[in-house]
PDB file of C-alpha atoms in Angstrom:
ATOM      1  CA  UNK W1045     -56.663 -39.226  12.842  1.00 36.00           C
ATOM      2  CA  UNK W1046     -55.806 -35.551  12.759  1.00 40.00           C
ATOM      3  CA  UNK W1047     -52.902 -35.552  15.222  1.00 45.00           C
ATOM      4  CA  UNK W1048     -49.707 -37.567  14.986  1.00 43.00           C
ATOM      5  CA  UNK W1049     -49.555 -38.611  18.608  1.00 43.00           C
ATOM      6  CA  UNK W1050     -50.625 -42.249  18.526  1.00 44.00           C
ATOM      7  CA  UNK W1051     -53.965 -41.802  20.235  1.00 47.00           C
ATOM      8  CA  UNK W1052     -56.570 -44.537  20.229  1.00 49.00           C
ATOM      9  CA  UNK W1053     -59.839 -44.011  18.387  1.00 61.00           C
ATOM     10  CA  UNK W1054     -62.004 -41.601  20.368  1.00 85.00           C
ATOM     11  CA  UNK W1055     -59.292 -40.843  22.930  1.00 84.00           C
ATOM     12  CA  UNK W1056     -56.384 -38.488  23.323  1.00 85.00           C
ATOM     13  CA  UNK W1057     -53.564 -38.047  25.791  1.00 77.00           C
ATOM     14  CA  UNK W1058     -53.750 -36.113  29.030  1.00 73.00           C
ATOM     15  CA  UNK W1059     -50.137 -36.361  30.059  1.00 76.00           C
ATOM     16  CA  UNK W1060     -49.420 -40.079  29.893  1.00 79.00           C
ATOM     17  CA  UNK W1061     -53.070 -41.036  30.384  1.00 77.00           C
ATOM     18  CA  UNK W1062     -55.488 -41.823  27.564  1.00 81.00           C
ATOM     19  CA  UNK W1063     -58.791 -40.015  28.113  1.00 76.00           C
ATOM     20  CA  UNK W1064     -61.934 -39.471  26.000  1.00 85.00           C
ATOM     21  CA  UNK W1065     -61.416 -36.597  23.554  1.00 83.00           C
ATOM     22  CA  UNK W1066     -64.283 -34.583  25.025  1.00 76.00           C
ATOM     23  CA  UNK W1067     -62.768 -34.784  28.534  1.00 78.00           C
ATOM     24  CA  UNK W1068     -59.291 -33.391  27.860  1.00 80.00           C
ATOM     25  CA  UNK W1069     -60.259 -29.706  27.726  1.00 76.00           C
ATOM     26  CA  UNK W1070     -62.071 -30.021  31.056  1.00 75.00           C
ATOM     27  CA  UNK W1071     -59.095 -31.728  32.689  1.00 73.00           C
ATOM     28  CA  UNK W1072     -56.651 -29.146  31.349  1.00 75.00           C
ATOM     29  CA  UNK W1073     -58.980 -26.407  32.588  1.00 70.00           C
ATOM     30  CA  UNK W1074     -58.887 -27.865  36.083  1.00 72.00           C
ATOM     31  CA  UNK W1075     -55.079 -27.868  36.034  1.00 68.00           C
ATOM     32  CA  UNK W1076     -54.970 -24.154  35.281  1.00 68.00           C
ATOM     33  CA  UNK W1077     -57.823 -23.273  37.632  1.00 64.00           C
ATOM     34  CA  UNK W1078     -55.699 -24.882  40.330  1.00 64.00           C
ATOM     35  CA  UNK W1079     -52.475 -22.996  39.598  1.00 66.00           C
ATOM     36  CA  UNK W1080     -53.689 -19.626  38.222  1.00 62.00           C
ATOM     37  CA  UNK W1081     -52.957 -17.563  41.349  1.00 65.00           C
ATOM     38  CA  UNK W1082     -49.350 -18.795  41.585  1.00 64.00           C
ATOM     39  CA  UNK W1083     -48.704 -19.263  37.869  1.00 64.00           C
ATOM     40  CA  UNK W1084     -46.132 -16.477  37.437  1.00 67.00           C
ATOM     41  CA  UNK W1085     -44.276 -17.388  40.631  1.00 70.00           C
ATOM     42  CA  UNK W1086     -44.009 -21.012  39.534  1.00 69.00           C
ATOM     43  CA  UNK W1087     -42.793 -20.041  36.067  1.00 72.00           C
ATOM     44  CA  UNK W1088     -39.922 -18.099  37.643  1.00 75.00           C
ATOM     45  CA  UNK W1089     -39.089 -20.937  40.018  1.00 75.00           C
ATOM     46  CA  UNK W1090     -39.303 -23.750  37.458  1.00 79.00           C
ATOM     47  CA  UNK W1091     -37.196 -22.020  34.821  1.00 83.00           C
ATOM     48  CA  UNK W1092     -34.930 -20.048  37.201  1.00 80.00           C
ATOM     49  CA  UNK W1093     -36.310 -16.960  35.460  1.00 84.00           C
ATOM     50  CA  UNK W1094     -35.164 -18.079  32.005  1.00 90.00           C
ATOM     51  CA  UNK W1095     -38.757 -18.139  30.703  1.00 91.00           C
ATOM     52  CA  UNK W1096     -38.517 -14.346  30.541  1.00 91.00           C
ATOM     53  CA  UNK W1097     -35.578 -14.622  28.130  1.00 94.00           C
ATOM     54  CA  UNK W1098     -37.454 -17.185  25.998  1.00 95.00           C
ATOM     55  CA  UNK W1099     -40.425 -14.835  25.747  1.00 95.00           C
ATOM     56  CA  UNK W1100     -38.215 -11.855  24.984  1.00 96.00           C
ATOM     57  CA  UNK W1101     -36.632 -13.827  22.136  1.00 97.00           C
ATOM     58  CA  UNK W1102     -40.074 -14.670  20.743  1.00 97.00           C
ATOM     59  CA  UNK W1103     -41.208 -11.053  21.009  1.00 96.00           C
ATOM     60  CA  UNK W1104     -38.118  -9.872  19.127  1.00 96.00           C
ATOM     61  CA  UNK W1105     -38.663 -12.553  16.480  1.00 97.00           C
ATOM     62  CA  UNK W1106     -42.263 -11.394  16.058  1.00 96.00           C
ATOM     63  CA  UNK W1107     -41.053  -7.974  14.837  1.00 95.00           C
ATOM     64  CA  UNK W1108     -44.334  -6.284  15.746  1.00 97.00           C
ATOM     65  CA  UNK W1109     -44.951  -2.899  14.153  1.00 97.00           C
ATOM     66  CA  UNK W1110     -47.178   0.012  15.095  1.00 97.00           C
ATOM     67  CA  UNK W1111     -50.789  -0.351  13.993  1.00 98.00           C
ATOM     68  CA  UNK W1112     -50.730  -4.142  13.741  1.00 98.00           C
ATOM     69  CA  UNK W1113     -53.380  -6.505  15.066  1.00 98.00           C
ATOM     70  CA  UNK W1114     -52.048  -9.210  17.397  1.00 98.00           C
ATOM     71  CA  UNK W1115     -53.754 -12.280  18.849  1.00 98.00           C
ATOM     72  CA  UNK W1116     -51.987 -13.746  21.893  1.00 98.00           C
ATOM     73  CA  UNK W1117     -53.495 -17.216  22.359  1.00 98.00           C
ATOM     74  CA  UNK W1118     -53.189 -19.081  25.656  1.00 94.00           C
ATOM     75  CA  UNK W1119     -52.017 -15.684  26.858  1.00 93.00           C
ATOM     76  CA  UNK W1120     -52.490 -16.502  30.522  1.00 85.00           C
ATOM     77  CA  UNK W1121     -51.353 -13.679  32.764  1.00 85.00           C
ATOM     78  CA  UNK W1122     -50.597 -11.421  29.804  1.00 92.00           C
ATOM     79  CA  UNK W1123     -46.835 -10.892  29.854  1.00 91.00           C
ATOM     80  CA  UNK W1124     -46.585 -11.097  26.047  1.00 95.00           C
ATOM     81  CA  UNK W1125     -49.797  -9.141  25.483  1.00 95.00           C
ATOM     82  CA  UNK W1126     -48.546  -6.333  27.705  1.00 95.00           C
ATOM     83  CA  UNK W1127     -45.425  -5.907  25.586  1.00 95.00           C
ATOM     84  CA  UNK W1128     -47.335  -6.217  22.301  1.00 97.00           C
ATOM     85  CA  UNK W1129     -49.820  -3.563  23.462  1.00 96.00           C
ATOM     86  CA  UNK W1130     -47.034  -1.050  23.838  1.00 94.00           C
ATOM     87  CA  UNK W1131     -45.420  -2.011  20.520  1.00 96.00           C
ATOM     88  CA  UNK W1132     -48.547  -1.696  18.337  1.00 97.00           C
ATOM     89  CA  UNK W1133     -49.480   1.644  19.889  1.00 95.00           C
ATOM     90  CA  UNK W1134     -52.920   3.245  20.134  1.00 94.00           C
ATOM     91  CA  UNK W1135     -53.659   2.624  16.462  1.00 96.00           C
ATOM     92  CA  UNK W1136     -53.065  -1.114  16.868  1.00 97.00           C
ATOM     93  CA  UNK W1137     -55.015  -3.891  18.578  1.00 97.00           C
ATOM     94  CA  UNK W1138     -54.039  -6.761  20.880  1.00 97.00           C
ATOM     95  CA  UNK W1139     -56.391  -9.562  21.910  1.00 97.00           C
ATOM     96  CA  UNK W1140     -55.371 -11.531  24.992  1.00 96.00           C
ATOM     97  CA  UNK W1141     -57.159 -14.867  24.594  1.00 96.00           C
ATOM     98  CA  UNK W1142     -57.297 -17.975  26.726  1.00 93.00           C
ATOM     99  CA  UNK W1143     -59.659 -20.938  27.023  1.00 91.00           C
ATOM    100  CA  UNK W1144     -59.356 -20.856  30.812  1.00 89.00           C
ATOM    101  CA  UNK W1145     -61.514 -18.302  32.633  1.00 89.00           C
ATOM    102  CA  UNK W1146     -59.311 -18.245  35.750  1.00 87.00           C
ATOM    103  CA  UNK W1147     -56.148 -17.519  33.794  1.00 87.00           C
ATOM    104  CA  UNK W1148     -57.876 -14.890  31.653  1.00 91.00           C
ATOM    105  CA  UNK W1149     -59.300 -13.075  34.675  1.00 90.00           C
ATOM    106  CA  UNK W1150     -55.927 -13.151  36.394  1.00 87.00           C
ATOM    107  CA  UNK W1151     -54.303 -11.668  33.294  1.00 89.00           C
ATOM    108  CA  UNK W1152     -57.020  -9.044  32.931  1.00 91.00           C
ATOM    109  CA  UNK W1153     -56.625  -7.862  36.523  1.00 90.00           C
ATOM    110  CA  UNK W1154     -52.836  -7.738  36.258  1.00 89.00           C
ATOM    111  CA  UNK W1155     -52.847  -5.707  33.033  1.00 91.00           C
ATOM    112  CA  UNK W1156     -55.493  -3.265  34.228  1.00 88.00           C
ATOM    113  CA  UNK W1157     -53.446  -2.718  37.399  1.00 88.00           C
ATOM    114  CA  UNK W1158     -50.413  -2.114  35.162  1.00 85.00           C
ATOM    115  CA  UNK W1159     -52.331   0.563  33.252  1.00 86.00           C
ATOM    116  CA  UNK W1160     -52.461  -1.364  29.985  1.00 85.00           C
ATOM    117  CA  UNK W1161     -55.791  -0.322  28.494  1.00 75.00           C
ATOM    118  CA  UNK W1162     -57.231   1.119  25.310  1.00 87.00           C
ATOM    119  CA  UNK W1163     -55.873  -1.141  22.577  1.00 94.00           C
ATOM    120  CA  UNK W1164     -56.038  -4.360  24.620  1.00 94.00           C
ATOM    121  CA  UNK W1165     -59.064  -6.680  24.560  1.00 95.00           C
ATOM    122  CA  UNK W1166     -59.840  -9.991  26.244  1.00 95.00           C
ATOM    123  CA  UNK W1167     -61.525 -13.086  24.841  1.00 96.00           C
ATOM    124  CA  UNK W1168     -62.221 -16.557  26.203  1.00 95.00           C
ATOM    125  CA  UNK W1169     -61.771 -18.772  23.149  1.00 95.00           C
ATOM    126  CA  UNK W1170     -60.971 -22.296  22.041  1.00 94.00           C
ATOM    127  CA  UNK W1171     -57.972 -22.268  19.690  1.00 96.00           C
ATOM    128  CA  UNK W1172     -59.543 -25.049  17.616  1.00 96.00           C
ATOM    129  CA  UNK W1173     -62.449 -22.797  16.554  1.00 97.00           C
ATOM    130  CA  UNK W1174     -61.416 -19.154  16.795  1.00 98.00           C
ATOM    131  CA  UNK W1175     -64.409 -16.758  16.728  1.00 97.00           C
ATOM    132  CA  UNK W1176     -62.702 -14.120  14.587  1.00 98.00           C
ATOM    133  CA  UNK W1177     -63.188 -13.114  10.968  1.00 98.00           C
ATOM    134  CA  UNK W1178     -60.940 -14.392   8.194  1.00 98.00           C
ATOM    135  CA  UNK W1179     -57.702 -12.531   7.460  1.00 98.00           C
ATOM    136  CA  UNK W1180     -57.934 -10.328  10.564  1.00 98.00           C
ATOM    137  CA  UNK W1181     -54.630 -10.512  12.463  1.00 98.00           C
ATOM    138  CA  UNK W1182     -51.091  -9.591  11.469  1.00 98.00           C
ATOM    139  CA  UNK W1183     -49.547 -11.802  14.141  1.00 98.00           C
ATOM    140  CA  UNK W1184     -50.654 -14.738  16.275  1.00 98.00           C
ATOM    141  CA  UNK W1185     -48.596 -16.016  19.170  1.00 98.00           C
ATOM    142  CA  UNK W1186     -49.183 -19.023  21.395  1.00 98.00           C
ATOM    143  CA  UNK W1187     -46.659 -19.441  24.196  1.00 96.00           C
ATOM    144  CA  UNK W1188     -46.584 -22.671  26.198  1.00 93.00           C
ATOM    145  CA  UNK W1189     -50.169 -23.436  25.249  1.00 93.00           C
ATOM    146  CA  UNK W1190     -50.220 -25.530  22.091  1.00 96.00           C
ATOM    147  CA  UNK W1191     -49.282 -28.725  23.919  1.00 93.00           C
ATOM    148  CA  UNK W1192     -52.524 -28.453  25.938  1.00 91.00           C
ATOM    149  CA  UNK W1193     -54.750 -28.216  22.848  1.00 93.00           C
ATOM    150  CA  UNK W1194     -56.701 -31.404  22.112  1.00 91.00           C
ATOM    151  CA  UNK W1195     -56.608 -31.171  18.303  1.00 95.00           C
ATOM    152  CA  UNK W1196     -53.484 -29.257  17.374  1.00 96.00           C
ATOM    153  CA  UNK W1197     -54.055 -29.642  13.623  1.00 98.00           C
ATOM    154  CA  UNK W1198     -57.501 -28.043  13.907  1.00 97.00           C
ATOM    155  CA  UNK W1199     -56.042 -25.229  15.993  1.00 98.00           C
ATOM    156  CA  UNK W1200     -53.291 -24.534  13.457  1.00 98.00           C
ATOM    157  CA  UNK W1201     -55.849 -24.419  10.645  1.00 98.00           C
ATOM    158  CA  UNK W1202     -57.990 -22.035  12.677  1.00 98.00           C
ATOM    159  CA  UNK W1203     -55.003 -19.770  13.295  1.00 98.00           C
ATOM    160  CA  UNK W1204     -54.157 -19.822   9.602  1.00 98.00           C
ATOM    161  CA  UNK W1205     -57.707 -18.767   8.698  1.00 98.00           C
ATOM    162  CA  UNK W1206     -57.737 -15.656  10.904  1.00 98.00           C
ATOM    163  CA  UNK W1207     -54.277 -14.478   9.841  1.00 98.00           C
ATOM    164  CA  UNK W1208     -54.168 -11.977   7.025  1.00 98.00           C
ATOM    165  CA  UNK W1209     -51.972 -12.679   3.964  1.00 98.00           C
ATOM    166  CA  UNK W1210     -48.454 -11.719   4.966  1.00 97.00           C
ATOM    167  CA  UNK W1211     -49.210 -12.461   8.609  1.00 98.00           C
ATOM    168  CA  UNK W1212     -47.152 -14.788  10.768  1.00 98.00           C
ATOM    169  CA  UNK W1213     -47.623 -17.325  13.537  1.00 98.00           C
ATOM    170  CA  UNK W1214     -45.138 -17.826  16.387  1.00 98.00           C
ATOM    171  CA  UNK W1215     -45.337 -20.919  18.581  1.00 98.00           C
ATOM    172  CA  UNK W1216     -43.180 -20.832  21.707  1.00 97.00           C
ATOM    173  CA  UNK W1217     -43.278 -24.236  23.344  1.00 97.00           C
ATOM    174  CA  UNK W1218     -41.319 -26.825  25.261  1.00 94.00           C
ATOM    175  CA  UNK W1219     -39.634 -29.172  22.827  1.00 96.00           C
ATOM    176  CA  UNK W1220     -37.039 -31.941  22.653  1.00 96.00           C
ATOM    177  CA  UNK W1221     -33.482 -31.386  23.960  1.00 96.00           C
ATOM    178  CA  UNK W1222     -30.848 -31.685  21.255  1.00 95.00           C
ATOM    179  CA  UNK W1223     -27.637 -31.427  23.288  1.00 93.00           C
ATOM    180  CA  UNK W1224     -26.039 -34.782  24.186  1.00 91.00           C
ATOM    181  CA  UNK W1225     -26.874 -35.800  27.755  1.00 93.00           C
ATOM    182  CA  UNK W1226     -29.275 -32.917  28.358  1.00 95.00           C
ATOM    183  CA  UNK W1227     -32.376 -35.089  27.979  1.00 92.00           C
ATOM    184  CA  UNK W1228     -31.546 -37.294  30.978  1.00 92.00           C
ATOM    185  CA  UNK W1229     -30.811 -34.327  33.233  1.00 93.00           C
ATOM    186  CA  UNK W1230     -33.979 -32.568  32.074  1.00 90.00           C
ATOM    187  CA  UNK W1231     -36.100 -35.681  32.692  1.00 91.00           C
ATOM    188  CA  UNK W1232     -34.736 -36.085  36.205  1.00 91.00           C
ATOM    189  CA  UNK W1233     -35.459 -32.441  36.982  1.00 89.00           C
ATOM    190  CA  UNK W1234     -38.932 -32.477  35.405  1.00 89.00           C
ATOM    191  CA  UNK W1235     -40.267 -35.587  37.111  1.00 89.00           C
ATOM    192  CA  UNK W1236     -38.677 -34.962  40.517  1.00 90.00           C
ATOM    193  CA  UNK W1237     -38.278 -31.239  41.138  1.00 87.00           C
ATOM    194  CA  UNK W1238     -41.338 -29.879  39.341  1.00 84.00           C
ATOM    195  CA  UNK W1239     -43.967 -31.867  41.284  1.00 83.00           C
ATOM    196  CA  UNK W1240     -42.114 -31.110  44.519  1.00 87.00           C
ATOM    197  CA  UNK W1241     -42.092 -27.362  43.811  1.00 84.00           C
ATOM    198  CA  UNK W1242     -45.735 -27.547  42.777  1.00 79.00           C
ATOM    199  CA  UNK W1243     -46.684 -29.172  46.078  1.00 83.00           C
ATOM    200  CA  UNK W1244     -44.666 -26.678  48.135  1.00 81.00           C
ATOM    201  CA  UNK W1245     -45.791 -23.493  46.340  1.00 78.00           C
ATOM    202  CA  UNK W1246     -49.323 -24.265  45.150  1.00 76.00           C
ATOM    203  CA  UNK W1247     -50.236 -27.357  47.152  1.00 79.00           C
ATOM    204  CA  UNK W1248     -50.687 -29.197  43.863  1.00 78.00           C
ATOM    205  CA  UNK W1249     -48.078 -31.721  42.762  1.00 82.00           C
ATOM    206  CA  UNK W1250     -50.342 -33.458  40.223  1.00 83.00           C
ATOM    207  CA  UNK W1251     -50.680 -30.405  37.967  1.00 80.00           C
ATOM    208  CA  UNK W1252     -46.919 -30.129  37.647  1.00 81.00           C
ATOM    209  CA  UNK W1253     -46.574 -33.848  37.062  1.00 86.00           C
ATOM    210  CA  UNK W1254     -49.046 -33.333  34.199  1.00 84.00           C
ATOM    211  CA  UNK W1255     -46.856 -30.465  32.961  1.00 84.00           C
ATOM    212  CA  UNK W1256     -43.824 -32.755  32.730  1.00 87.00           C
ATOM    213  CA  UNK W1257     -45.833 -35.470  30.983  1.00 90.00           C
ATOM    214  CA  UNK W1258     -47.522 -33.068  28.545  1.00 90.00           C
ATOM    215  CA  UNK W1259     -44.118 -31.794  27.435  1.00 90.00           C
ATOM    216  CA  UNK W1260     -43.019 -35.333  26.555  1.00 91.00           C
ATOM    217  CA  UNK W1261     -46.210 -35.929  24.553  1.00 90.00           C
ATOM    218  CA  UNK W1262     -45.831 -32.739  22.517  1.00 94.00           C
ATOM    219  CA  UNK W1263     -44.508 -33.145  18.947  1.00 96.00           C
ATOM    220  CA  UNK W1264     -40.791 -32.628  18.437  1.00 97.00           C
ATOM    221  CA  UNK W1265     -39.371 -29.710  16.464  1.00 98.00           C
ATOM    222  CA  UNK W1266     -39.471 -31.356  13.041  1.00 98.00           C
ATOM    223  CA  UNK W1267     -42.948 -32.811  13.511  1.00 98.00           C
ATOM    224  CA  UNK W1268     -44.433 -29.473  14.571  1.00 98.00           C
ATOM    225  CA  UNK W1269     -42.749 -27.818  11.588  1.00 98.00           C
ATOM    226  CA  UNK W1270     -44.457 -30.362   9.320  1.00 98.00           C
ATOM    227  CA  UNK W1271     -47.820 -29.843  11.061  1.00 98.00           C
ATOM    228  CA  UNK W1272     -47.624 -26.089  10.502  1.00 98.00           C
ATOM    229  CA  UNK W1273     -46.788 -26.623   6.836  1.00 98.00           C
ATOM    230  CA  UNK W1274     -49.721 -29.033   6.485  1.00 98.00           C
ATOM    231  CA  UNK W1275     -52.036 -26.332   7.909  1.00 98.00           C
ATOM    232  CA  UNK W1276     -50.927 -23.997   5.101  1.00 98.00           C
ATOM    233  CA  UNK W1277     -48.064 -22.043   6.642  1.00 98.00           C
ATOM    234  CA  UNK W1278     -45.022 -21.333   4.475  1.00 98.00           C
ATOM    235  CA  UNK W1279     -41.380 -20.604   5.238  1.00 98.00           C
ATOM    236  CA  UNK W1280     -41.796 -22.500   8.499  1.00 98.00           C
ATOM    237  CA  UNK W1281     -38.647 -22.554  10.585  1.00 98.00           C
ATOM    238  CA  UNK W1282     -37.752 -23.136  14.200  1.00 98.00           C
ATOM    239  CA  UNK W1283     -35.158 -21.867  16.627  1.00 98.00           C
ATOM    240  CA  UNK W1284     -33.923 -24.012  19.510  1.00 98.00           C
ATOM    241  CA  UNK W1285     -33.433 -22.285  22.850  1.00 97.00           C
ATOM    242  CA  UNK W1286     -31.579 -23.669  25.878  1.00 96.00           C
ATOM    243  CA  UNK W1287     -30.413 -26.715  23.981  1.00 97.00           C
ATOM    244  CA  UNK W1288     -33.861 -27.506  22.562  1.00 97.00           C
ATOM    245  CA  UNK W1289     -35.684 -27.562  25.891  1.00 96.00           C
ATOM    246  CA  UNK W1290     -37.761 -24.821  24.264  1.00 96.00           C
ATOM    247  CA  UNK W1291     -38.229 -23.966  20.591  1.00 98.00           C
ATOM    248  CA  UNK W1292     -39.826 -21.079  18.718  1.00 98.00           C
ATOM    249  CA  UNK W1293     -41.547 -22.021  15.458  1.00 98.00           C
ATOM    250  CA  UNK W1294     -42.435 -19.298  12.961  1.00 98.00           C
ATOM    251  CA  UNK W1295     -44.532 -19.616   9.821  1.00 98.00           C
ATOM    252  CA  UNK W1296     -46.144 -17.196   7.383  1.00 98.00           C
ATOM    253  CA  UNK W1297     -49.439 -17.011   5.502  1.00 98.00           C
ATOM    254  CA  UNK W1298     -49.052 -15.846   1.900  1.00 96.00           C
TER     255      UNK W1298
END
């Protein structure tokens, strides 16, 4: 098996459920179709606005320079892509990519309204089989999206292929709390408050119950570091944020 998540032959996890491998992408798509219009509002509510600080940290860690080519995978509503577009300048290129058409369209409309045009492109792609040429991008980011990918190992290999030598990958994702006692508080919040907020704001508690479950099924910091190394990335390191609730992993292609 390619992933280290204990799945049965021919199945994978969708939250805590075991589903056929070929059904997971469709189920994840339905989750994001359901919440796309209220996605940014819910992010602010769920994290008390702290998600903006997590993303700012990742952007600073990315150290984007003018003229670089950036691929923002699972880019959703485009908050990272918007910042990268300004950093790379007119001589650079940013591709906002997402597997979900609803999220991608929402991001496209928001960025066009914000006047972000010219060096920004949009692509509906599957991270497991990226439709880009080898050695093309200087930076790839995937923020809060890797846990939804069916075959994470295949996706990491695909990202490695399209990075140029010297390029880097940043994965910003929910992870495993490392502060004593934080895990119990976080679990209580995730499985009680998140579905309640989801029902009140979007009319959809199930999608936010899936969110809580998908976080628990995602590899921990050390395991993801090992997965990135197995895909070919070097100098892989991670940085815990908010006591390990979120972590940023960074690896290079040499």
